CSV table of C-alpha atoms and ligand atoms in Angstrom, one decimal:
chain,number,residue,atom,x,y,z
A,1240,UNK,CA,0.0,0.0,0.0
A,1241,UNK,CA,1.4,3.5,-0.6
A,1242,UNK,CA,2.3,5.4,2.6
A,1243,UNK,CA,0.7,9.4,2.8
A,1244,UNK,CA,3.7,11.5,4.9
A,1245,UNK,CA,2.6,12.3,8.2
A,1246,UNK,CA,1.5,9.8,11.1
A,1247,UNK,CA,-0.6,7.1,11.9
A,1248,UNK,CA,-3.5,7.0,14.3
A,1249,UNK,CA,-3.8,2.7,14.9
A,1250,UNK,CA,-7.6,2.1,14.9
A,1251,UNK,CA,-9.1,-1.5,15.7
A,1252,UNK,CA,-8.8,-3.8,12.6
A,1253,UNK,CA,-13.1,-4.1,12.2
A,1254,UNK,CA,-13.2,-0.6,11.9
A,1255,UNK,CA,-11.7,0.1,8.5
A,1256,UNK,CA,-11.3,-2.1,5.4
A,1257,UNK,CA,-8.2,0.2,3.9
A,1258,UNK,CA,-5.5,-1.4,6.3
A,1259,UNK,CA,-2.9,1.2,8.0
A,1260,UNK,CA,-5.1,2.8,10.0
A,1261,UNK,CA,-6.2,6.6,9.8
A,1262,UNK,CA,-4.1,9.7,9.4
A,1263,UNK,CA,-3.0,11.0,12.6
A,1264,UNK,CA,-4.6,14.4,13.6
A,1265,UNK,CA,-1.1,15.5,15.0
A,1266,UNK,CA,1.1,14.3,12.4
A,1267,UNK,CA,2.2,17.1,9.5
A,1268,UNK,CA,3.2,15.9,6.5
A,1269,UNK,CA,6.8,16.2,7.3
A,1270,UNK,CA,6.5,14.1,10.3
A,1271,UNK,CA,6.3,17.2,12.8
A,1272,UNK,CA,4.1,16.6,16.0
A,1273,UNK,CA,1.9,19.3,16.9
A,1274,UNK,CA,1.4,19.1,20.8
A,1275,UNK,CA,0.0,22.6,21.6
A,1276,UNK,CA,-3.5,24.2,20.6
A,1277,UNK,CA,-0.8,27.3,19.1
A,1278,UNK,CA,1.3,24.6,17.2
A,1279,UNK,CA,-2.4,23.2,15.6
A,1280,UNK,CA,-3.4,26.3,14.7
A,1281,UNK,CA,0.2,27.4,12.8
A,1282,UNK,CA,0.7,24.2,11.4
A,1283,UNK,CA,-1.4,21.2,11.0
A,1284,UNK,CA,-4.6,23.3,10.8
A,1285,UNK,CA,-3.7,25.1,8.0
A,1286,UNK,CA,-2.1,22.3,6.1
A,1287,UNK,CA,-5.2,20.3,6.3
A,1288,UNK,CA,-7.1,23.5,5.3
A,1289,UNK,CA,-4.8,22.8,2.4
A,1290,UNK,CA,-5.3,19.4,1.5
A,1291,UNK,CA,-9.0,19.4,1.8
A,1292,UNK,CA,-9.0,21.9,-1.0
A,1293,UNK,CA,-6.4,21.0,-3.2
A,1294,UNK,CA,-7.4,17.0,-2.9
A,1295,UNK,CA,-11.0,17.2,-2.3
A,1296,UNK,CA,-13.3,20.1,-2.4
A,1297,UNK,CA,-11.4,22.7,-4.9
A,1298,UNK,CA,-10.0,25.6,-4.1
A,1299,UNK,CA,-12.7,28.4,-3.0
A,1300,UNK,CA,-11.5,31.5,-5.0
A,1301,UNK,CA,-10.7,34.2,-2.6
A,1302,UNK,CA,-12.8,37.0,-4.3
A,1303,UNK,CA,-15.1,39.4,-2.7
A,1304,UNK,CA,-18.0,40.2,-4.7
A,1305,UNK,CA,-20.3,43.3,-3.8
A,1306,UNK,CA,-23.7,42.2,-2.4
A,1307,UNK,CA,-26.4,44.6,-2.5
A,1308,UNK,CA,-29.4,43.2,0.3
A,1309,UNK,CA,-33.2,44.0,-0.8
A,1310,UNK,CA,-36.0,43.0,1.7
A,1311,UNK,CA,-38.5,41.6,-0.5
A,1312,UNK,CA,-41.3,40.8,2.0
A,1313,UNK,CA,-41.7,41.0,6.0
A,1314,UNK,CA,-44.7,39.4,7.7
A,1315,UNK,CA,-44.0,40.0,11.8
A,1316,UNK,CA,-47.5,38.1,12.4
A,1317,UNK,CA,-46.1,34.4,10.7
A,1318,UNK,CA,-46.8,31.2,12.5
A,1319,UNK,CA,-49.4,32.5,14.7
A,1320,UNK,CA,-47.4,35.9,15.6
A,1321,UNK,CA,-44.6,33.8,17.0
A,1322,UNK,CA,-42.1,34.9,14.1
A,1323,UNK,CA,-41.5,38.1,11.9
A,1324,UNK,CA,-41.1,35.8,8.4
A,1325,UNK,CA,-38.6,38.0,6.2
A,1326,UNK,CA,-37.4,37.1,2.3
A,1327,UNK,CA,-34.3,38.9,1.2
A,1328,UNK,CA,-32.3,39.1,-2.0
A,1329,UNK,CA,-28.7,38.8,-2.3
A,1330,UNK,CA,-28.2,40.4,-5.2
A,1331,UNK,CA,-24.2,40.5,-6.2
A,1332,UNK,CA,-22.2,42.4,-8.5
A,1333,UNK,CA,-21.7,46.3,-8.8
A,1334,UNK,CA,-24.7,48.6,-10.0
A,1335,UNK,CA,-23.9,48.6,-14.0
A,1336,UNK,CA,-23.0,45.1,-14.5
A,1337,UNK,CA,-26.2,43.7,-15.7
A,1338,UNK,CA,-28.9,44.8,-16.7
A,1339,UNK,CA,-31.5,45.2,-13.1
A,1340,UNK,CA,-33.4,42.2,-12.2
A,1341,UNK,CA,-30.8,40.1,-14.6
A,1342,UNK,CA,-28.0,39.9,-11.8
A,1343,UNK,CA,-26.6,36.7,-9.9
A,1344,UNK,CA,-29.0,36.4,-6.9
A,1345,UNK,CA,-29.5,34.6,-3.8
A,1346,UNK,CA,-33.4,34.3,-1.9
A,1347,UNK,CA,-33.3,33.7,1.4
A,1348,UNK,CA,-36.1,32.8,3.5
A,1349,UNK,CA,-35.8,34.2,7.7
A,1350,UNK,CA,-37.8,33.3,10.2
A,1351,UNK,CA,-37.1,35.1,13.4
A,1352,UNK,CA,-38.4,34.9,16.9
A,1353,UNK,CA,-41.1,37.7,17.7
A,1354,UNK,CA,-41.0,38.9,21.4
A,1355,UNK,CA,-37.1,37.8,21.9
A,1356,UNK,CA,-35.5,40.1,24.4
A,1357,UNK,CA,-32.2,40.2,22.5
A,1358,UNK,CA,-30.5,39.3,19.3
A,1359,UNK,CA,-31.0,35.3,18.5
A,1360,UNK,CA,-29.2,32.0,17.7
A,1361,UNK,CA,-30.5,31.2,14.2
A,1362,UNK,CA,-30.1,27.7,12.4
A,1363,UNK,CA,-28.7,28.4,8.9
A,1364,UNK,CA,-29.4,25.8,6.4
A,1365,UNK,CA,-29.3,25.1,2.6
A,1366,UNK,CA,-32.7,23.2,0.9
A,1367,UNK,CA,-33.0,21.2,-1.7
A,1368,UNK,CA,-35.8,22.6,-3.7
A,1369,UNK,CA,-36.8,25.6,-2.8
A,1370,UNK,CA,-37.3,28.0,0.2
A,1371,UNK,CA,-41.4,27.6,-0.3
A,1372,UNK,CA,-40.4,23.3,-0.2
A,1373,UNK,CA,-39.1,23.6,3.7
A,1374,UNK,CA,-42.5,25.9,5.1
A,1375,UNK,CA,-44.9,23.5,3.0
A,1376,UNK,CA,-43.1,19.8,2.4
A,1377,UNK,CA,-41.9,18.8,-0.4
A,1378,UNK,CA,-39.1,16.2,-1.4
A,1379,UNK,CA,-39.4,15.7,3.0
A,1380,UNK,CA,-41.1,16.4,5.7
A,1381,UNK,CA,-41.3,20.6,6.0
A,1382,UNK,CA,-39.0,22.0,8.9
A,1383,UNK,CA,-40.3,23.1,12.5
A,1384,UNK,CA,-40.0,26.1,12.2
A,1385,UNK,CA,-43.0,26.8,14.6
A,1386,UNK,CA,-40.7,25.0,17.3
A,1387,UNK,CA,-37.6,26.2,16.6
A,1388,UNK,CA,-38.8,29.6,16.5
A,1389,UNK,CA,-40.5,28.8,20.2
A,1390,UNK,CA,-37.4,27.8,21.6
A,1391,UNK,CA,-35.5,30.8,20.4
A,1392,UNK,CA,-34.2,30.4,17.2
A,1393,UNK,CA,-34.0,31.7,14.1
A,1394,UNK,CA,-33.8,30.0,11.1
A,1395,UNK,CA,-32.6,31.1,7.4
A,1396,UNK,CA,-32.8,29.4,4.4
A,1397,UNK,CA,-31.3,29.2,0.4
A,1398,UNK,CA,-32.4,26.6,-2.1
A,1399,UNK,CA,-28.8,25.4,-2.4
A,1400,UNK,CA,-29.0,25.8,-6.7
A,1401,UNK,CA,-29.4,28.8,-6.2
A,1402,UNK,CA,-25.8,29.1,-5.8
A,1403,UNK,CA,-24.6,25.9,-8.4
A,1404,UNK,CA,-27.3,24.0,-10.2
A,1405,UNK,CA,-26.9,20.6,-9.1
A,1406,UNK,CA,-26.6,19.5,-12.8
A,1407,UNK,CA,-23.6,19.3,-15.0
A,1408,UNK,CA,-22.7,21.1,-18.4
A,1409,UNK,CA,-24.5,24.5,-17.0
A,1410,UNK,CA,-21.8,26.3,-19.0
A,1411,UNK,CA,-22.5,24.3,-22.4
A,1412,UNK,CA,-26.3,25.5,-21.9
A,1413,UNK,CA,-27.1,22.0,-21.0
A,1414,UNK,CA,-28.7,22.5,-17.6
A,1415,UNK,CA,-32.0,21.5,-18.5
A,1416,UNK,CA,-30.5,17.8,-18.6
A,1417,UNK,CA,-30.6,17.8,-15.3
A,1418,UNK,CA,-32.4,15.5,-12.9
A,1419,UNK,CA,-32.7,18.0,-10.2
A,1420,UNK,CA,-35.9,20.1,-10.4
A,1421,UNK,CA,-34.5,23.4,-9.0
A,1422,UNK,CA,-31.6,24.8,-11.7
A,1423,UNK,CA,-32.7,28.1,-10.2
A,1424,UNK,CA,-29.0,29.1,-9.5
A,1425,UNK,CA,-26.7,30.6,-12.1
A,1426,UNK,CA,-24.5,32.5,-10.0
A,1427,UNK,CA,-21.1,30.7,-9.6
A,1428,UNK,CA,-20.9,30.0,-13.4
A,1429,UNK,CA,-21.1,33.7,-15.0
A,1430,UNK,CA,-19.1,35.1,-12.0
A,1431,UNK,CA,-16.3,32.6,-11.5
A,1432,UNK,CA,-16.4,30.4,-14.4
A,1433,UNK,CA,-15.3,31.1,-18.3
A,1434,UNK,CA,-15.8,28.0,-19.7
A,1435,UNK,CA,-16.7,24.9,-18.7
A,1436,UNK,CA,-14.4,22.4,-19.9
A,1437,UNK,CA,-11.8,23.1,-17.0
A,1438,UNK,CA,-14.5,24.0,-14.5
A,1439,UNK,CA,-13.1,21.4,-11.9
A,1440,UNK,CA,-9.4,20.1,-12.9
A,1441,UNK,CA,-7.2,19.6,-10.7
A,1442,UNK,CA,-7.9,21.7,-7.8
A,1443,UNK,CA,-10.7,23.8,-8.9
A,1444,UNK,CA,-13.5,23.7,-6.6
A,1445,UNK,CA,-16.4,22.0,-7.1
A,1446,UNK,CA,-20.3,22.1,-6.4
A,1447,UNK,CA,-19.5,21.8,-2.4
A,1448,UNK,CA,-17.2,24.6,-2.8
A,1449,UNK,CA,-19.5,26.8,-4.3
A,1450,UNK,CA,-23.0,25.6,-1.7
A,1451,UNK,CA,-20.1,26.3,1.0
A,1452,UNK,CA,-18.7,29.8,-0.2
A,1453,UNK,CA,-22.6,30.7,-0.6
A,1454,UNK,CA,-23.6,29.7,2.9
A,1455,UNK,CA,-21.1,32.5,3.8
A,1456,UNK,CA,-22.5,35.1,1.5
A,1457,UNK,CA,-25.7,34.1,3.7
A,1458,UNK,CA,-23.9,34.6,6.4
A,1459,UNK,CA,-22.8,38.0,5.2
A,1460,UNK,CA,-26.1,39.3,5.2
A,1461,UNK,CA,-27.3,37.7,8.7
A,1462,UNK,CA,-24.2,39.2,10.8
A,1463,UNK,CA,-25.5,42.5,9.8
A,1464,UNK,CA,-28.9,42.2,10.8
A,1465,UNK,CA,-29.4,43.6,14.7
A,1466,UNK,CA,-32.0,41.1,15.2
A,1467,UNK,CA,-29.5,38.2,14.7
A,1468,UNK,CA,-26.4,37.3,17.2
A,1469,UNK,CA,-23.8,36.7,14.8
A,1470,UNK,CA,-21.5,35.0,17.1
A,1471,UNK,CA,-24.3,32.0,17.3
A,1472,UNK,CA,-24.7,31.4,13.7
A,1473,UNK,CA,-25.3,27.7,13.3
A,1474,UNK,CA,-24.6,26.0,9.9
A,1475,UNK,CA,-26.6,22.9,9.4
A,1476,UNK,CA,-27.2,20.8,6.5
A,1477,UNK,CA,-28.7,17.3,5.2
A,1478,UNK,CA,-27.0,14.8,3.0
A,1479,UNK,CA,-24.9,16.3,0.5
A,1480,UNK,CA,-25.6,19.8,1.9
A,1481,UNK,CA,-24.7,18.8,5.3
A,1482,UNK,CA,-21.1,17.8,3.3
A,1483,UNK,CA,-21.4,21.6,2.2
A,1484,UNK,CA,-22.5,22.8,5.8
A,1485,UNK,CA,-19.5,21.1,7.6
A,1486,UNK,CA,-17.0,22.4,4.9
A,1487,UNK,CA,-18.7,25.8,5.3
A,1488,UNK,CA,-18.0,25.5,8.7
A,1489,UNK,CA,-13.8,24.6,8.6
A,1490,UNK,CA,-13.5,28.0,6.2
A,1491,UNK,CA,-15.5,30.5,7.9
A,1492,UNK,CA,-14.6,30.9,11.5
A,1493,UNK,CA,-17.6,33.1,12.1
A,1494,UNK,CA,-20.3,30.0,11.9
A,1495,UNK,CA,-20.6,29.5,15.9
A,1496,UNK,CA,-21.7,25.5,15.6
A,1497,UNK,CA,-22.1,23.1,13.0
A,1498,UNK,CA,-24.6,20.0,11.9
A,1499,UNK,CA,-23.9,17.2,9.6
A,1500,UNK,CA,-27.4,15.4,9.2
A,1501,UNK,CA,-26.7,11.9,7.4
A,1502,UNK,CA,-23.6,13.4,5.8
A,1503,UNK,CA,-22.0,9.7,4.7
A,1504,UNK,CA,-19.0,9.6,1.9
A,1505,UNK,CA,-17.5,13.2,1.2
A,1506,UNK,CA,-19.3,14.6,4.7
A,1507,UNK,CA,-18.4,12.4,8.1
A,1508,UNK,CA,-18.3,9.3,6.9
A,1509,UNK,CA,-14.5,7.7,7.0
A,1510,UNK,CA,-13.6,6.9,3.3
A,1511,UNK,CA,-11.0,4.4,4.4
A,1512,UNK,CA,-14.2,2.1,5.5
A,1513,UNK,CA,-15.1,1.4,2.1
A,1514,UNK,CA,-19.1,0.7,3.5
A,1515,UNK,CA,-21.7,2.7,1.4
A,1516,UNK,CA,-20.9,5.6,-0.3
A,1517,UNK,CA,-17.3,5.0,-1.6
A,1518,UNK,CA,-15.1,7.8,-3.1
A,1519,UNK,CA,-15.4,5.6,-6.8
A,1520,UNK,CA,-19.1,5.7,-6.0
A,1521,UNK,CA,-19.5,9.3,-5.1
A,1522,UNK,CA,-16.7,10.7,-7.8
A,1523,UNK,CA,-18.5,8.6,-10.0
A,1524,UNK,CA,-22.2,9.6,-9.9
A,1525,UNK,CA,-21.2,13.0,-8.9
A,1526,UNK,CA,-18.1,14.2,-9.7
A,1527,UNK,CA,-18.9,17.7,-10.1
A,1528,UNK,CA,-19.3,17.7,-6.5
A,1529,UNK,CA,-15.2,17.2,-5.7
A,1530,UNK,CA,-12.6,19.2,-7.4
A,1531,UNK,CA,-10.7,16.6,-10.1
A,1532,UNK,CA,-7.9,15.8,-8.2
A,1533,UNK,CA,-10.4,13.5,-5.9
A,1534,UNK,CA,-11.4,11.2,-8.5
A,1535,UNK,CA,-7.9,10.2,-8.2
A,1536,UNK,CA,-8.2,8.7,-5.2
A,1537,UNK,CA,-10.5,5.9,-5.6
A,1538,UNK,CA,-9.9,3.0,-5.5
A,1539,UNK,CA,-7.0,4.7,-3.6
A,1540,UNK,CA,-8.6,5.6,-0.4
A,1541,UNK,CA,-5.2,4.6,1.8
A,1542,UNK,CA,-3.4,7.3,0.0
A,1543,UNK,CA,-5.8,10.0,0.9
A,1544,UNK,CA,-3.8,12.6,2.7
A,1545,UNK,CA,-6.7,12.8,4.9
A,1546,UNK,CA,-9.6,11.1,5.8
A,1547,UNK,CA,-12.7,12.5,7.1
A,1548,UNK,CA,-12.2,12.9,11.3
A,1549,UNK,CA,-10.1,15.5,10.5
A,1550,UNK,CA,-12.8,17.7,8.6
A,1551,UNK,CA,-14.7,17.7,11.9
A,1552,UNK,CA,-11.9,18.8,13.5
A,1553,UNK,CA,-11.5,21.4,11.3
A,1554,UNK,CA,-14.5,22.8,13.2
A,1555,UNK,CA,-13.0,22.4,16.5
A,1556,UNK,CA,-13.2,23.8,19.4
A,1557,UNK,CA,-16.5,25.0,18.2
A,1558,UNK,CA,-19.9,22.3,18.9
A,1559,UNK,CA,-20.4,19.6,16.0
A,1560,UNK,CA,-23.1,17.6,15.8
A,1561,UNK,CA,-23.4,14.4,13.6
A,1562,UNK,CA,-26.4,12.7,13.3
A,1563,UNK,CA,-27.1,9.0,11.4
A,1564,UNK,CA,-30.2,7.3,10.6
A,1565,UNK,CA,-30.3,3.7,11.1
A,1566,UNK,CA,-31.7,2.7,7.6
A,1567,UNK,CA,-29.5,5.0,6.1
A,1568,UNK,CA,-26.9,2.7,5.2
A,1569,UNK,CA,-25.3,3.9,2.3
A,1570,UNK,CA,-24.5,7.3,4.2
A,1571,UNK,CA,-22.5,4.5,6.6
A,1572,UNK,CA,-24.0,5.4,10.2
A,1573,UNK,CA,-20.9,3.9,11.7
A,1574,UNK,CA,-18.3,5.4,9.5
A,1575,UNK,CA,-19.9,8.5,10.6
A,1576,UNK,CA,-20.2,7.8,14.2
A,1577,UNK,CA,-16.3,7.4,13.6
A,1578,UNK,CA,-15.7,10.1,11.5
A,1579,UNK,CA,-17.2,12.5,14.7
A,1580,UNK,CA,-14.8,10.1,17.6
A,1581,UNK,CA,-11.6,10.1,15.9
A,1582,UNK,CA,-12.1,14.2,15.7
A,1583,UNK,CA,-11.8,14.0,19.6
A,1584,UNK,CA,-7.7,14.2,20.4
A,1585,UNK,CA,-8.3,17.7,18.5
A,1586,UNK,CA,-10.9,18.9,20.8
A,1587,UNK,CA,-8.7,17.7,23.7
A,1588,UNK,CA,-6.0,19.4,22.7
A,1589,UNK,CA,-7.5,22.6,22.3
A,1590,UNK,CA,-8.8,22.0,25.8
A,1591,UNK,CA,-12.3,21.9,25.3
A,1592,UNK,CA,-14.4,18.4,25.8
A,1593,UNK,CA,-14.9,16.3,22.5
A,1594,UNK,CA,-17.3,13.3,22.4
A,1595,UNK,CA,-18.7,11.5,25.4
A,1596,UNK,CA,-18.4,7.9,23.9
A,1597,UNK,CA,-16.2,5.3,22.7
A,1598,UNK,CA,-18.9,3.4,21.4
A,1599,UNK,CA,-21.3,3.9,18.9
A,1600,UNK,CA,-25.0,5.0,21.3
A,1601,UNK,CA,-28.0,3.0,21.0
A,1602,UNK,CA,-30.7,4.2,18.7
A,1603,UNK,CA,-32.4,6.8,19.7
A,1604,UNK,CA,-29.8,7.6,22.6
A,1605,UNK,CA,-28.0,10.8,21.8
A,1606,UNK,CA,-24.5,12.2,22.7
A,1607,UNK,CA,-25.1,15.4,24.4
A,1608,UNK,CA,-20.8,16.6,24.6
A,1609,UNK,CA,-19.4,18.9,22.5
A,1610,UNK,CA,-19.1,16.6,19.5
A,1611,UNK,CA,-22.6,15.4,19.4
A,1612,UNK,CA,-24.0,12.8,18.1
A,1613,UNK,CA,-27.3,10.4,17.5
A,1614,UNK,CA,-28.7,7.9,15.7
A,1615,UNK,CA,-32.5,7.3,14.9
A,1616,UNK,CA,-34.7,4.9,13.4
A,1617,UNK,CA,-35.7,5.5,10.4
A,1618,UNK,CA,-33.8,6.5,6.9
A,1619,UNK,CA,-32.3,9.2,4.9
A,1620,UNK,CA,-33.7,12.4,5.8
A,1621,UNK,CA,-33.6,15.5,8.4
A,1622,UNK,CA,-36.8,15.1,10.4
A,1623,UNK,CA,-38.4,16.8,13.4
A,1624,UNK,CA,-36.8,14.6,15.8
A,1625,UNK,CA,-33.4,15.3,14.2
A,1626,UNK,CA,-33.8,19.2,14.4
A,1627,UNK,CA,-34.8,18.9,18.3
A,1628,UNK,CA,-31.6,17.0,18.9
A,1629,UNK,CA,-29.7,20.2,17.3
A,1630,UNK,CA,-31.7,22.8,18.8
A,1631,UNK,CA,-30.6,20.6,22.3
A,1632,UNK,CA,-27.3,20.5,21.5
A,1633,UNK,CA,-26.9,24.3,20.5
A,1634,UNK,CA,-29.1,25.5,23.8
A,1635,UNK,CA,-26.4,23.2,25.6
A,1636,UNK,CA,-23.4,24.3,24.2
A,1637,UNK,CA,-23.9,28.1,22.6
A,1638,UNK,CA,-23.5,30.0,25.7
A,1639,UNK,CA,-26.4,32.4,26.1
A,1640,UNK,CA,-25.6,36.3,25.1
A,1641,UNK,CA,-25.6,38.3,28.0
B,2961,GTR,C1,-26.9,10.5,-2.7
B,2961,GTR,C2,-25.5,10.6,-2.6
B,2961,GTR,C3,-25.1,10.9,-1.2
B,2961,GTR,C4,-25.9,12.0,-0.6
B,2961,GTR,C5,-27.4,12.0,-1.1
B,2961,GTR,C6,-28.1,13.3,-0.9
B,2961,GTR,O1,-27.4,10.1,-3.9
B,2961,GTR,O2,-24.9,9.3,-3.0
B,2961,GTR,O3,-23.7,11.2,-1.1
B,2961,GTR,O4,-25.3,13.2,-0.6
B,2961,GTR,O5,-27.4,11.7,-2.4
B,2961,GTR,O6,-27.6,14.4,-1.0
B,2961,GTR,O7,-29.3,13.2,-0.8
């Protein structure tokens, strides 16, 4: 088997298929051991901010856009009178460079707490579908908004093809092709992309990329409105947005928390496990997803510089929470119950406490620490049950603003 640099963290046999165990949190490439929260932050952290982009996600191009913020509706009397329901568009690009009402936009969807005596926590969340999809049900069952909202929380929303059409050949005019119903989004292709032939090789970014660089535009607009507290901004996302949410959350320090819901391959899920999902399967099916470089690696997983513990700890010290569904198997519940433990030594080291088990919980028996984490009957999909557990985990662990 070919040997990455760096160190090995031994893991029991059952655990992974790809013998050699799993890359060592504290291990650089060049064999230095980081052994101080300073020494992970100058070194190790960055490097695997590295690797992640050049090897899986792309490379998120470091250009700041103008965003101009219109306030489309506001209803203060929605659900009831418990919540002030406000749609906002993101529109981006300077006056001038198209033609109004023809420029790259973003919807959002923001439902905040009526009656709150301060600025809130607010969930922030991609959709699959559309913002109307998650009030009403659509593809799943609608979000709880109503509860959410009751316990204190905000909650904002972007149909994530807004940002990237999940669909490829955009560029070629092709989009219709698709198999995804929203292709709503045009904005990362006319601002970031020429052409579409070399729209992911190598270490250009991919889909992810772009849902994560347009969860922080989101996040852009919240941290300046008064009614929001911008240092409890928590970045939640299901399937192959909670993938986005939790590489959202390793770039942009400002998200205060984040969720993984049923991330599996490319999210929490340990590649080296070879169960579900695999990295041939995903590059395969989806390959517009990664950046190009990734598609090297399957077949390859033991030569992954990385493996998917360490994206969670990307987001440490700040809370995590992972949740699995039982049925879900392709998403590999274990792998991902994994993925969140072997983030722990990171968590330790940065003094803070990591995850409260060694063993994967019971059903229905979540992990209340830091790293959080449950498992529920049931398959693939973010349900009510799922959002209490992260509304628990963020009234437990996002202190309260004084
Ligand atoms: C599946 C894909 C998974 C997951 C899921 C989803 O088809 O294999 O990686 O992301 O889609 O997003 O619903």
């Amino acid at each position: 088997m070919t040997r990455v640099a760096g160190g090995w963290l031994k893991v029991p046999e059952a655990e992974l298929s790809v013998p050699g165990g799993l890359p060592d949190p504290f291990v650089c490439l060049d064999g230095f051991r980081v052994t101080s929260a300073a020494e992970w932050f100058e070194r190790r952290r960055p490097e695997l901010m590295g690797l992640f982009a050049r090897q899986m996600y792309g490379v998120t191009p470091q250009v700041t856009l103008p965003m101009r913020t219109h306030v489309r509706s506001e209803d203060a009397t929605a659900l009831d009178g418990r919540s002030t329901r406000i749609e906002v568009r993101l529109a981006f690009g300077s006056p001038g460079d198209a033609p109004v009402g023809a420029e790259p936009t973003l919807n959002l969807l923001v439902h905040l707490p009526n009656g709150a005596a301060g600025p809130v926590p607010l969930f922030l969340a991609l959709n699959f579908r559309g913002n109307h999809e998650v009030e009403v049900g659509g593809q799943g069952e609608p979000w709880p908004f109503a509860h959410l909202v009751e316990r204190g929380y905000g909650v904002a929303t972007l149909c994530y093809e807004e940002i990237e059409p999940d669909v490829d050949g955009q560029a070629t005019g092709k989009a219709d092709a698709g198999h995804w119903s929203g292709r709503l989004g045009i904005l990362r292709h006319p601002v970031f992309l020429a052409a579409d032939a070399a729209r992911r090789a190598g270490e250009r970014w991919g889909s992810l990329g772009a849902w994560a660089w347009g969860l922080s535009r989101a996040m852009d607009y919240l941290v300046g409105n008064p009614r929001v507290d911008a240092m409890r901004v928590i970045v939640a996302g299901h399937s192959r947005l909670g993938k986005a949410a939790l590489w959202a959350a390793a770039q942009d320090l400002r998200f205060a928390m984040a969720v993984s819901n049923n991330s599996g391959c490319g999210g929490v899920a340990l590649s080296r496990r070879l169960v579900g999902e695999t990295v041939d399967a995903i590059t395969s099916r989806f390959p517009r997803w990664f950046c190009g470089n990734f598609a090297g690696y399957a077949g390859r997983e033991g030569t992954l510089p990385f493996d998917q513990h360490l994206l969670v700890a990307l987001v440490a010290p700040r809370p995590v929470y992972v949740a699995s569904a039982e049925d879900d198997t392709w998403a590999d519940p274990y792998g991902e119950f994994l993925g969140a433990r072997y983030a722990d030594p990171i968590y330790q080291l940065l003094g803070v406490e990591g995850i409260g088990a060694t063993s994967m919980p019971p059903v229905s028996s979540p992990v209340p620490s830091r790293i959080g984490y449950h498992i529920r009957p049931g398959g693939h999909a973010m349900t009510a049950y799922d959002w209490e557990r992260f509304a628990d985990a963020a009234d437990r662990h996002l202190p309260a603003r004084v």
